[in-house]
Structure formats: C-alpha cells, structure tokens
mmCIF file of C-alpha atoms and ligand atoms in Angstrom:
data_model
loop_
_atom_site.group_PDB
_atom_site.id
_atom_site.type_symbol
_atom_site.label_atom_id
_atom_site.label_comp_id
_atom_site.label_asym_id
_atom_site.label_seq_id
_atom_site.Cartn_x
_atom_site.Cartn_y
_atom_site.Cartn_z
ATOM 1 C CA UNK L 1011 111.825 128.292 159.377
ATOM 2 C CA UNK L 1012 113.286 127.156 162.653
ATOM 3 C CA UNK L 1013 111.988 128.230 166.271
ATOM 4 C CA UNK L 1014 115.052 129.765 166.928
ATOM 5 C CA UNK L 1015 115.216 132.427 163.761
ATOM 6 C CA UNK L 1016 111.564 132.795 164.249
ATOM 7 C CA UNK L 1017 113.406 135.766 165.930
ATOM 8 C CA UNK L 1018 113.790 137.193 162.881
ATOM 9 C CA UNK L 1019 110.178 138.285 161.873
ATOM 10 C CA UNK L 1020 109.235 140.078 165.789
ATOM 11 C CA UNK L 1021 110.182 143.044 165.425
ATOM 12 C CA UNK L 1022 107.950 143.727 162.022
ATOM 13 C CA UNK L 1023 105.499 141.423 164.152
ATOM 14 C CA UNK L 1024 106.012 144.454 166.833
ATOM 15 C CA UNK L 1025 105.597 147.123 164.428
ATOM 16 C CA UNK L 1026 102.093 145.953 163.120
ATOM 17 C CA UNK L 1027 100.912 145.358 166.898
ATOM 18 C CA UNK L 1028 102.276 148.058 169.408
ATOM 19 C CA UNK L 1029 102.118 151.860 169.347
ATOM 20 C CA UNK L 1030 105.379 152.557 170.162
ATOM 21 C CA UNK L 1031 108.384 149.499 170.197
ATOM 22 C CA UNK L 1032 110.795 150.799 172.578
ATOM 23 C CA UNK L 1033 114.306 149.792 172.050
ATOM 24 C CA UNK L 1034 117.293 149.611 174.677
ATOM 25 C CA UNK L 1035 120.999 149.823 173.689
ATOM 26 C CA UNK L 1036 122.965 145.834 175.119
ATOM 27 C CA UNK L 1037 126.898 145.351 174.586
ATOM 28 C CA UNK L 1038 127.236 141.773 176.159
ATOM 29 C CA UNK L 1039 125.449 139.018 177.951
ATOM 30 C CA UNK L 1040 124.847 140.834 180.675
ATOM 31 C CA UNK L 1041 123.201 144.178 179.880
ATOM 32 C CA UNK L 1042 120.825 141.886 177.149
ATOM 33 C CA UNK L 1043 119.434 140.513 180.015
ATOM 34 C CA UNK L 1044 118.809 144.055 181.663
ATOM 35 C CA UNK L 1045 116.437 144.670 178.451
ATOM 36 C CA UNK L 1046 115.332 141.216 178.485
ATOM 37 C CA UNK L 1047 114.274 141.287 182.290
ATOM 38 C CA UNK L 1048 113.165 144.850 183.168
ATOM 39 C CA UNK L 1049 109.871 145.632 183.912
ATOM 40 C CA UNK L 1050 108.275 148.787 185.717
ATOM 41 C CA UNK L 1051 104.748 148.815 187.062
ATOM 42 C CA UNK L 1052 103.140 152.054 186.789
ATOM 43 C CA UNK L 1053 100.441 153.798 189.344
ATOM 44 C CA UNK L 1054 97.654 153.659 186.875
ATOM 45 C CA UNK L 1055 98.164 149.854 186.200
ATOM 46 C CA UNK L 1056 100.401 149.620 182.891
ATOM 47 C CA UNK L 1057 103.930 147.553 183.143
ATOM 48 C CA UNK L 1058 106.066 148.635 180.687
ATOM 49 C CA UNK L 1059 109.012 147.057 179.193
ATOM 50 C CA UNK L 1060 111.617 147.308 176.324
ATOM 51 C CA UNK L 1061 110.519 145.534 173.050
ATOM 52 C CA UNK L 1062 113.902 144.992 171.540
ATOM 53 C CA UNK L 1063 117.886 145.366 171.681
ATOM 54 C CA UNK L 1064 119.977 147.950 170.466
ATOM 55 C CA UNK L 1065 123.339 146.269 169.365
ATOM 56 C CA UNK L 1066 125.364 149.612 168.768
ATOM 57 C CA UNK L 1067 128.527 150.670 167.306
ATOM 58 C CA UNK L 1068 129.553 153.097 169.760
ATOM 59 C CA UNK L 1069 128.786 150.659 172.699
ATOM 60 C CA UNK L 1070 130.365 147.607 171.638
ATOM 61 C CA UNK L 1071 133.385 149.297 170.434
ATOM 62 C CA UNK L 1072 133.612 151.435 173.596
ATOM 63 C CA UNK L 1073 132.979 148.512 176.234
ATOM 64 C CA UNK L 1074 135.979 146.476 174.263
ATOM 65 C CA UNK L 1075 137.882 149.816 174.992
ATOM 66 C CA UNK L 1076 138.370 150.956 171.594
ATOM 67 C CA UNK L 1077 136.840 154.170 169.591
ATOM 68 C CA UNK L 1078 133.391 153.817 167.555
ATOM 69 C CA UNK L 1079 135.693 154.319 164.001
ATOM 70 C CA UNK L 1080 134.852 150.605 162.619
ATOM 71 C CA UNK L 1081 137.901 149.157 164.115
ATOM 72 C CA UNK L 1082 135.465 146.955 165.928
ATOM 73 C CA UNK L 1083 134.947 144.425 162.420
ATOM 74 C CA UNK L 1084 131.703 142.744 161.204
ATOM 75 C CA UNK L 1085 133.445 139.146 162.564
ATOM 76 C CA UNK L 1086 134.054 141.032 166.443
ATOM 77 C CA UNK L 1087 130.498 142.527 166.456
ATOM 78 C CA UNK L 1088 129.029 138.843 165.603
ATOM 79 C CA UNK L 1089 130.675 137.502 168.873
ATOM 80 C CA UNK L 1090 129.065 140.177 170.831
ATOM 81 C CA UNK L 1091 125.471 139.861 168.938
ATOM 82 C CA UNK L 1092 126.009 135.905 169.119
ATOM 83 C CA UNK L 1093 126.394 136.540 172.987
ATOM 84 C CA UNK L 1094 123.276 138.625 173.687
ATOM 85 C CA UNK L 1095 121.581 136.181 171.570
ATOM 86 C CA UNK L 1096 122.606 133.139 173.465
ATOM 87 C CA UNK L 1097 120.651 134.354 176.882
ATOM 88 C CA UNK L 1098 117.497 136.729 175.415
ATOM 89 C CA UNK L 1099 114.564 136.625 172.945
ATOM 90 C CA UNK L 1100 114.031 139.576 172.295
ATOM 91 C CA UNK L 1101 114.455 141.060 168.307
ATOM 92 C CA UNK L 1102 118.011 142.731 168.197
ATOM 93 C CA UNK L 1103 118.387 145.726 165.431
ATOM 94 C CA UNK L 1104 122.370 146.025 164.669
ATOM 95 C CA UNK L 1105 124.023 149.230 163.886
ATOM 96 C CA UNK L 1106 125.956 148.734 161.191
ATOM 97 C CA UNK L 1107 127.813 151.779 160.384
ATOM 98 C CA UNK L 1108 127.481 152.310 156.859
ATOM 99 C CA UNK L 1109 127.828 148.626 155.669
ATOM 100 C CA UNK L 1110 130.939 149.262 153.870
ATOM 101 C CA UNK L 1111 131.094 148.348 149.898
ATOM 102 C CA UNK L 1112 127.287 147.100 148.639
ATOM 103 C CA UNK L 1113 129.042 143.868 148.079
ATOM 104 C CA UNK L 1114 130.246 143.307 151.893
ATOM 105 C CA UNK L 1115 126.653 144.250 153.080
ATOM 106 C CA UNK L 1116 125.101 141.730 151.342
ATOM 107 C CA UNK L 1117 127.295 139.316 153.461
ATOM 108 C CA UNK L 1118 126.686 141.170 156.465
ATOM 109 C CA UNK L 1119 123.133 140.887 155.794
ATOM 110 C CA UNK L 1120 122.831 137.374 155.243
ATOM 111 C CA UNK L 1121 125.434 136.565 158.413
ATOM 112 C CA UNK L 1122 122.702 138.594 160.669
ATOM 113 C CA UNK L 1123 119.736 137.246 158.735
ATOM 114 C CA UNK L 1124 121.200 133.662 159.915
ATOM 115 C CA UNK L 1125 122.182 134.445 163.146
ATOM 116 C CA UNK L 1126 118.335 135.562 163.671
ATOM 117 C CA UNK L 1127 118.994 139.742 163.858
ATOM 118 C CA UNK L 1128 115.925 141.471 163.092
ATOM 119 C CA UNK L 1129 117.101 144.463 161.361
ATOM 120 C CA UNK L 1130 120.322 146.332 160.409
ATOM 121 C CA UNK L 1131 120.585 150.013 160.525
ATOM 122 C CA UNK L 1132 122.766 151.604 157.995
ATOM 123 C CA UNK L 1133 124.166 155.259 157.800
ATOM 124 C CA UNK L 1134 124.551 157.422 154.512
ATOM 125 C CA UNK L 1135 127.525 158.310 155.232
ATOM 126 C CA UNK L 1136 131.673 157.278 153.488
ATOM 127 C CA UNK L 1137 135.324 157.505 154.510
ATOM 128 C CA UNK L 1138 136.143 157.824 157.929
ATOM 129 C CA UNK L 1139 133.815 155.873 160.213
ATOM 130 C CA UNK L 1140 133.284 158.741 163.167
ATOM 131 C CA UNK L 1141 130.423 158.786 165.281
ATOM 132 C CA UNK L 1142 127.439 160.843 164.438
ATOM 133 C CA UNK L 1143 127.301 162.855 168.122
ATOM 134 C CA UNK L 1144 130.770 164.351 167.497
ATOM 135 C CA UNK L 1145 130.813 168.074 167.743
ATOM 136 C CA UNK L 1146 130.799 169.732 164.491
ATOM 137 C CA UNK L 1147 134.692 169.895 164.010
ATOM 138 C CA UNK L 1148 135.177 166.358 162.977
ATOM 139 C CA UNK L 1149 134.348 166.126 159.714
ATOM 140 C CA UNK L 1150 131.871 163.318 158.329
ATOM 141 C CA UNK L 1151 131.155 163.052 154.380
ATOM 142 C CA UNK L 1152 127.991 161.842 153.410
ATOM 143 C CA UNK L 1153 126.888 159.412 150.560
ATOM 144 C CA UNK L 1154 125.687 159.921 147.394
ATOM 145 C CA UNK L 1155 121.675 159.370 146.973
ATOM 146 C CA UNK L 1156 122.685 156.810 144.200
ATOM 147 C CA UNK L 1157 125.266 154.817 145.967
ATOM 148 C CA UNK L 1158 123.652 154.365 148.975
ATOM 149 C CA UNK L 1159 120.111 153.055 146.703
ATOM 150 C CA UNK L 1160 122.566 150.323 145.820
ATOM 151 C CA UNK L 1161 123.672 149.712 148.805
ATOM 152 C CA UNK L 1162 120.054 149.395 149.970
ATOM 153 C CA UNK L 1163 118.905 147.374 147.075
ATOM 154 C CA UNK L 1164 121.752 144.853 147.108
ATOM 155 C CA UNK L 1165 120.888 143.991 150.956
ATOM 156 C CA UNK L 1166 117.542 143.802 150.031
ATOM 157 C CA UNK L 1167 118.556 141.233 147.276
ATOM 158 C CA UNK L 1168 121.096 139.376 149.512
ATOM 159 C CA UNK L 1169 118.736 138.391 152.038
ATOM 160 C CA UNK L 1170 117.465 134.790 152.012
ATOM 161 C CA UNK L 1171 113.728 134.917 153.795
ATOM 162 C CA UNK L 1172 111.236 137.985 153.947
ATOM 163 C CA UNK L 1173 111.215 138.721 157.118
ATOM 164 C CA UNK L 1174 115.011 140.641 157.903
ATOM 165 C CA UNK L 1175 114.202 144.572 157.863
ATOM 166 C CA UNK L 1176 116.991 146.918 156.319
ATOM 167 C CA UNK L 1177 116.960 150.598 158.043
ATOM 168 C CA UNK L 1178 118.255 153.498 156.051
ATOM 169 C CA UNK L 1179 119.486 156.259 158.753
ATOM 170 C CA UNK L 1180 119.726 159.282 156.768
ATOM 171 C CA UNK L 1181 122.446 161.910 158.375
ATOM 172 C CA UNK L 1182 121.379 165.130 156.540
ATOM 173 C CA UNK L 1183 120.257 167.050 160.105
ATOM 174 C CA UNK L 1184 123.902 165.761 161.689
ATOM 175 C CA UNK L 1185 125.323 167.415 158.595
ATOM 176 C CA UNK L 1186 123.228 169.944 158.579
ATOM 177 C CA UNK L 1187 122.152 169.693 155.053
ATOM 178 C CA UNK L 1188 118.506 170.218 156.319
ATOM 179 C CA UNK L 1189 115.163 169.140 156.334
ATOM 180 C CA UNK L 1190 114.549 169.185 152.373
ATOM 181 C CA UNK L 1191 117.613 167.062 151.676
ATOM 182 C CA UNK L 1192 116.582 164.409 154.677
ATOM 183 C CA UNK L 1193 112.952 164.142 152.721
ATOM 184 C CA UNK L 1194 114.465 163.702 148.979
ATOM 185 C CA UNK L 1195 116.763 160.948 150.915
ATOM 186 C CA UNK L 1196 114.228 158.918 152.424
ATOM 187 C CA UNK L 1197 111.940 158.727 149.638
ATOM 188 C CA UNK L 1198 114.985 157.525 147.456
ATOM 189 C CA UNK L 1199 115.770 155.304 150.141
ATOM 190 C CA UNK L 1200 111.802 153.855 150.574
ATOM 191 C CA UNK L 1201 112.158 153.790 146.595
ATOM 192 C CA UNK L 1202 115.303 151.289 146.877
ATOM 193 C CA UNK L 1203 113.744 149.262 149.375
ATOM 194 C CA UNK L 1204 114.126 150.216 153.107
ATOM 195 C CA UNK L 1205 112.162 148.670 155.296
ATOM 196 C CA UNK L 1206 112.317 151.938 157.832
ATOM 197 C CA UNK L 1207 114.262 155.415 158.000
ATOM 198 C CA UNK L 1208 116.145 156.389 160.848
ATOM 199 C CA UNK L 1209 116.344 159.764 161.024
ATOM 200 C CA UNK L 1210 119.356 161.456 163.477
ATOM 201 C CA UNK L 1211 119.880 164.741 165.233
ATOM 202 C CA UNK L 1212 122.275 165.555 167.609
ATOM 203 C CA UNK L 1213 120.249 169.130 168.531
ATOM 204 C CA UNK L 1214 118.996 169.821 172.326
ATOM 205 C CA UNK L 1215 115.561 171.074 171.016
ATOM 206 C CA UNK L 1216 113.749 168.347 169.330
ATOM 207 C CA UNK L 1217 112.184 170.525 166.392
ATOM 208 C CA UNK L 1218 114.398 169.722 163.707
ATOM 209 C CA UNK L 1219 113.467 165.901 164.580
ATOM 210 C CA UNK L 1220 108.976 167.068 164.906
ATOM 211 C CA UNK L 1221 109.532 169.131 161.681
ATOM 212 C CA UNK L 1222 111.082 166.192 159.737
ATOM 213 C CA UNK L 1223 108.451 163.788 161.539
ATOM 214 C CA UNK L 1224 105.266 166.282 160.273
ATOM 215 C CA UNK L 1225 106.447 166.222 156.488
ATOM 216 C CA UNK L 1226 107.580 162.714 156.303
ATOM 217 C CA UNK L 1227 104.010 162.070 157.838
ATOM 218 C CA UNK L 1228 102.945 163.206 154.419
ATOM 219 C CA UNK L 1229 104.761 160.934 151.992
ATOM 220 C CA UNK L 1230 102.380 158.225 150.582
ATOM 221 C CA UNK L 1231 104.442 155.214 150.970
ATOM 222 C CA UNK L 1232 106.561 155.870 154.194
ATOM 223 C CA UNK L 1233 107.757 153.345 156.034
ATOM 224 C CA UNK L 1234 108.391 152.734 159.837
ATOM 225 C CA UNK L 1235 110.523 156.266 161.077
ATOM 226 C CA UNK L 1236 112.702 155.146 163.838
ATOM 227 C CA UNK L 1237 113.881 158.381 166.698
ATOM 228 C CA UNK L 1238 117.043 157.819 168.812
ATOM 229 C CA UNK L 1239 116.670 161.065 171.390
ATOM 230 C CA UNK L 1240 119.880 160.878 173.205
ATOM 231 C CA UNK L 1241 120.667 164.638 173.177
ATOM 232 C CA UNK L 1242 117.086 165.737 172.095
ATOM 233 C CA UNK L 1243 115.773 163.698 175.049
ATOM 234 C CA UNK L 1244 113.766 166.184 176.926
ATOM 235 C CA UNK L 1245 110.817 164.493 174.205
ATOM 236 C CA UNK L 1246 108.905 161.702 175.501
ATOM 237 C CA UNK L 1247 108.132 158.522 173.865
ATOM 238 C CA UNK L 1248 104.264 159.660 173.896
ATOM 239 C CA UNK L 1249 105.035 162.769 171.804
ATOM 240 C CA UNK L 1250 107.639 160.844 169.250
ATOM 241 C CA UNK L 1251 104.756 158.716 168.840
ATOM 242 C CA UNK L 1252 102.271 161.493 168.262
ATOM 243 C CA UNK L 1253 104.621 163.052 165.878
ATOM 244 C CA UNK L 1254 104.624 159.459 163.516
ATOM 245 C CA UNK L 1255 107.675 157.876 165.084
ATOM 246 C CA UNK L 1256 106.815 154.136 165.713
ATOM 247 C CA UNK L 1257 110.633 153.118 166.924
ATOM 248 C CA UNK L 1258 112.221 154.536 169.753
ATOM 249 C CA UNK L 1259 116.209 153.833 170.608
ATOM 250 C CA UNK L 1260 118.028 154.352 173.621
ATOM 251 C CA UNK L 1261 121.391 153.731 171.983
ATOM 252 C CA UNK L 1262 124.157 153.883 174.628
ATOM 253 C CA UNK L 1263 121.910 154.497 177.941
ATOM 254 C CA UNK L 1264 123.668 150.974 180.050
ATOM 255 C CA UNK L 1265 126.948 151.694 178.842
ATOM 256 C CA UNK L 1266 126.805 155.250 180.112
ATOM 257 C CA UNK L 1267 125.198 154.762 183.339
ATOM 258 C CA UNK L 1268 127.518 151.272 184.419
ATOM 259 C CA UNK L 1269 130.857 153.306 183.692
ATOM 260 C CA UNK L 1270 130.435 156.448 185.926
ATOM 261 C CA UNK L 1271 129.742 153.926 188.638
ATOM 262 C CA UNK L 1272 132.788 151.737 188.008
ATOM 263 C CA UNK L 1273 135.125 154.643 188.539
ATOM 264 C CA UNK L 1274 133.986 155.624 191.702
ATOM 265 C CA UNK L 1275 134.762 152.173 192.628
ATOM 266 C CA UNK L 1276 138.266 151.801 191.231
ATOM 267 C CA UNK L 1277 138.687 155.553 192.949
ATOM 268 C CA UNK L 1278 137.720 154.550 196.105
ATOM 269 C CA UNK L 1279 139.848 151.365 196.400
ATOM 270 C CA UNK L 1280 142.558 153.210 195.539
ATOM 271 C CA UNK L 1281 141.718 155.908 198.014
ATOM 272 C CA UNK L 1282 140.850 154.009 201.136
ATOM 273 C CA UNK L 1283 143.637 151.129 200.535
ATOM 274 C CA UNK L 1284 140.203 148.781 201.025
ATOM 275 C CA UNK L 1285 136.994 147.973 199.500
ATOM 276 C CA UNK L 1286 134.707 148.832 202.845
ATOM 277 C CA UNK L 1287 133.954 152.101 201.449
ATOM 278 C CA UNK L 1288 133.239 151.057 197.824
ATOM 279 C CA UNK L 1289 130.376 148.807 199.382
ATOM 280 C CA UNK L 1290 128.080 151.520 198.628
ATOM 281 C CA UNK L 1291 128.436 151.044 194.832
ATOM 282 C CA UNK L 1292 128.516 147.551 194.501
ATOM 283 C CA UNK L 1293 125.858 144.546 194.963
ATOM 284 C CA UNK L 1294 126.012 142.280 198.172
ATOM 285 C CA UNK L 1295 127.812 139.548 196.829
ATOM 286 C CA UNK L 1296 125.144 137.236 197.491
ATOM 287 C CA UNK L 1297 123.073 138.841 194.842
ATOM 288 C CA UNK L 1298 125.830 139.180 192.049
ATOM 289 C CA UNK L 1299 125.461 134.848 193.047
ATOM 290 C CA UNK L 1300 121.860 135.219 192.077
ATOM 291 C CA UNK L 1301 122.313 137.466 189.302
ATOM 292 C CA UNK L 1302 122.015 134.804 186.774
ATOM 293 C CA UNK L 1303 120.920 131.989 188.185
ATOM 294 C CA UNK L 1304 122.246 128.446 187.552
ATOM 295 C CA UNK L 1305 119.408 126.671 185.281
ATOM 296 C CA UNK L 1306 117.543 123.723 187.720
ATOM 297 C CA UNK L 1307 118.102 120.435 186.202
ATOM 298 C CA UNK L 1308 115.124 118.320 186.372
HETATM 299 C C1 SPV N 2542 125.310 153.978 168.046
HETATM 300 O O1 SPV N 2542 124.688 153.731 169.099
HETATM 301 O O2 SPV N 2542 126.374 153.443 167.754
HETATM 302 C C2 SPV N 2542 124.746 154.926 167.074
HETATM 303 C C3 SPV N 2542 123.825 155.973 167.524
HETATM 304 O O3 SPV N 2542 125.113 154.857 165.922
HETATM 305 S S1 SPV N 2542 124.784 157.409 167.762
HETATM 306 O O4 SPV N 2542 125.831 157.086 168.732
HETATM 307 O O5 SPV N 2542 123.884 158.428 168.255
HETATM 308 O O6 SPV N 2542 125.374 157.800 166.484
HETATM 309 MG MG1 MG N 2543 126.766 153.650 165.613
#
C-alpha cells in the first residue's frame, strides 16, 4: 500500500488506541484545515484536538447552495472530499446518504477506498433523500432489515484492501420506531458486516441515545457505536464515552457558525454603503495573507 492511502487504515488505527476519536464536520479546503490545525490547551495540561473529518451531506450540499436531498451526486461530493484531502491528513468518514442501489455502493465504496476515505456512513433509509433533523412532518421511509444487509454485504465485498470501514446508521429513534427495533437492526447489520453503527436522534434529552448505548453495551459482538449530538448536545464527550460510544461527530458545527457571521457582513455593507463597520467581523487582511501560507521552497 502507498503512503498516501495509508490514510485509509487511521481511523480503525484510532479506534484501537484512543478513548474517544472526536470527529469535526469540513465542506472544502478551508474548514479541513480548521480540523486539521486546531488545538486547545487545557488548565490541567491536556491539548486536545479533532481526530478526523466529517465529510457531510447536509454541509456540502448546503455550502454549494443547494438542499441535503442527494442532488449533490457521488461524482460532486468526490471533488469536495478530493479537496479536503489535497491539504490534511487526517482520516475523513463520508456520509453517504443511503448509498443508493447495493450495486452503486459498491462503486462508491471502491471510488472512496481509492481516494484514501476511511469510512462511509450509510443510512437505512429509501425514496426521498431528506435530512434526518427535519421536524416530524416530512416524511422519511425506512429500509427493509434485508435490503439494507445487502447493501452492507455488497460494500463489504466491493472493497479492494481490509482496512476501509463501512458504518450502518440505523434511523429507528428519528422514526420513532424505538429502541427494540434500533437493537434487532444493528445486530442484523453487525451480522452483514458493519464495521460500526451509527445510531441518530434528533431528541433534546439524550436518553433515548444512553438507553440505546446501555443495551447495545450488552450485545456480544458489537462493534464501534458512533454518537452525532447536534440537538442532544447538552451530553459531553466524557459521558458518550462512559455510556460505550467510542465516535463522536460534530456534523455541521463550521458550516453553522461561518454563515451567521457572513450575513452580518453582507448586512452591514449594505447598511453603511462601506465596509468600515463590517471590520468587526472580518480578519485584518494581513492575516487572511497568512491564512495559508505559501509553501518555502528550499
Ligand atoms: C449530515 O451531516 O449530513 C448528517 C447528519 O447526515 S444529520 O444532518 O444530523 O442527519
Ligand atoms: Mg447526511
């Protein structure tokens, strides 16, 4: 294997070696550098940092201005993965809806699987693409148990090295076909060959998620269970962890925080017939200069 797609094979690296691998949504060059580059040091000594990238559906449809229904295609998202690829290091999981027909995942998987992904997350869910944070009028079908096996089991046969991880999100809680029906689903899904379950809730409280996490703690052959608390997210990482989740995704957190920013800008442009007063929101320019610096030639 090449030093570049020894990529690939981090993130299970991660999984064997850290506590808790803590994941940060990217959309383009730029924010992959945010998760590359950030570090906080903490009072009692620790630095933290995130472990890996979040390539998302709703954020790389959203920041090309378009709605997270899968009208962003497999070839569009590859541009933007190839992009964050191009400038980090760190293992990238892709969200990849529900990975259409079995036969088009296996593509997808080995496209991702080449381009040095670590892991693609698929959804049990058919028709429709809509995102799983919708309030509960728009309506969202799930899969069958049996087609999405195959679905799992042909990835797992399309790709070409052992390292590329498939993740079976299971949508039960979003579709509030409760906790029994997210249980029978993963252990299916283990059964076909997922490498991890993700398993969703778009609740405030995050009991649904601990009561999941306490009786999947029980099955014998669970795999990896992967959290994204972006409504639930009054939980810490600390307790996910406590509660048997050894992933952690923050799927959308750059993308929400740049935009909000961005308008007051354009608003105040617009307002003061000048960008004086919209100083306040932007970087000096000669840091924006320094933001990626030109590589030294020796
Ligand atoms: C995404 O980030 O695209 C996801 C997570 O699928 S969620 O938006 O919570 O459905
Ligand atoms: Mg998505």
């Amino acid at each position: 294997m090449n030093e570049v797609n020894s990529r690939t094979k981090r993130l299970s690296e991660l999984l064997e070696s850290k506590d808790v691998v803590r994941v940060l949504e990217a959309h383009n060059g730029l924010t992959g550098l945010i998760v590359e580059n950030t570090k906080v040091h903490h009072e009692d000594g620790r630095e933290t940092e995130f472990d890996a990238i979040w390539e998302g559906s709703l954020s790389d449809a959203v920041s090309k201005g378009k709605p997270d229904i899968s009208v962003v295609d497999v070839g569009m998202r590859v541009q933007t993965i190839q992009e964050i690829l191009d400038v980090t290091s760190k293992p990238m999981i892709v969200d990849a809806n529900n990975g259409n027909f079995p036969e088009i995942f296996g593509y997808t998987v080995r496209t991702l699987e080449r381009l040095g992904v670590s892991a693609v997350s698929i959804e049990d869910k058919v028709d429709k693409k809509r995102n799983s944070l919708h309030d509960d009028d728009v309506a969202h079908t799930q899969d069958t148990i049996e087609n999405f096996c195959k679905k799992i089991a042909h990835g797992k046969e399309s790709q070409r090295g052992k390292n590329f991880m498939i993740i079976a999100r299971i949508e039960s809680l979003i579709l509030k076909q409760g906790i029994d029906d997210a249980l029978t689903r993963a252990e299916a899904y283990i059964a076909a060959g997922a490498d991890a379950i993700l398993i969703h809730s778009k609740q405030k409280s995050p009991d649904e998620i601990l009561e999941f996490c306490a009786r999947y703690s029980k099955i014998a052959n669970r795999k990896p269970l992967i959290a994204v608390p972006t409504i639930y997210n009054s939980i810490t990482e600390n307790e996910l962890v406590a509660a048997g989740v050894s992933i952690v995704i923050y799927a959308n957190h750059l993308l929400r925080s740049a935009y909000p920013t961005m308008i007051k800008t354009a608003e105040s442009i617009l307002t003061n017939g000048r960008s004086l007063e919209a100083d306040e929101f932007c970087m000096p320019m000669p840091d924006v200069l320094n933001l990626v610096p030109e590589p030294e030639v020796k």
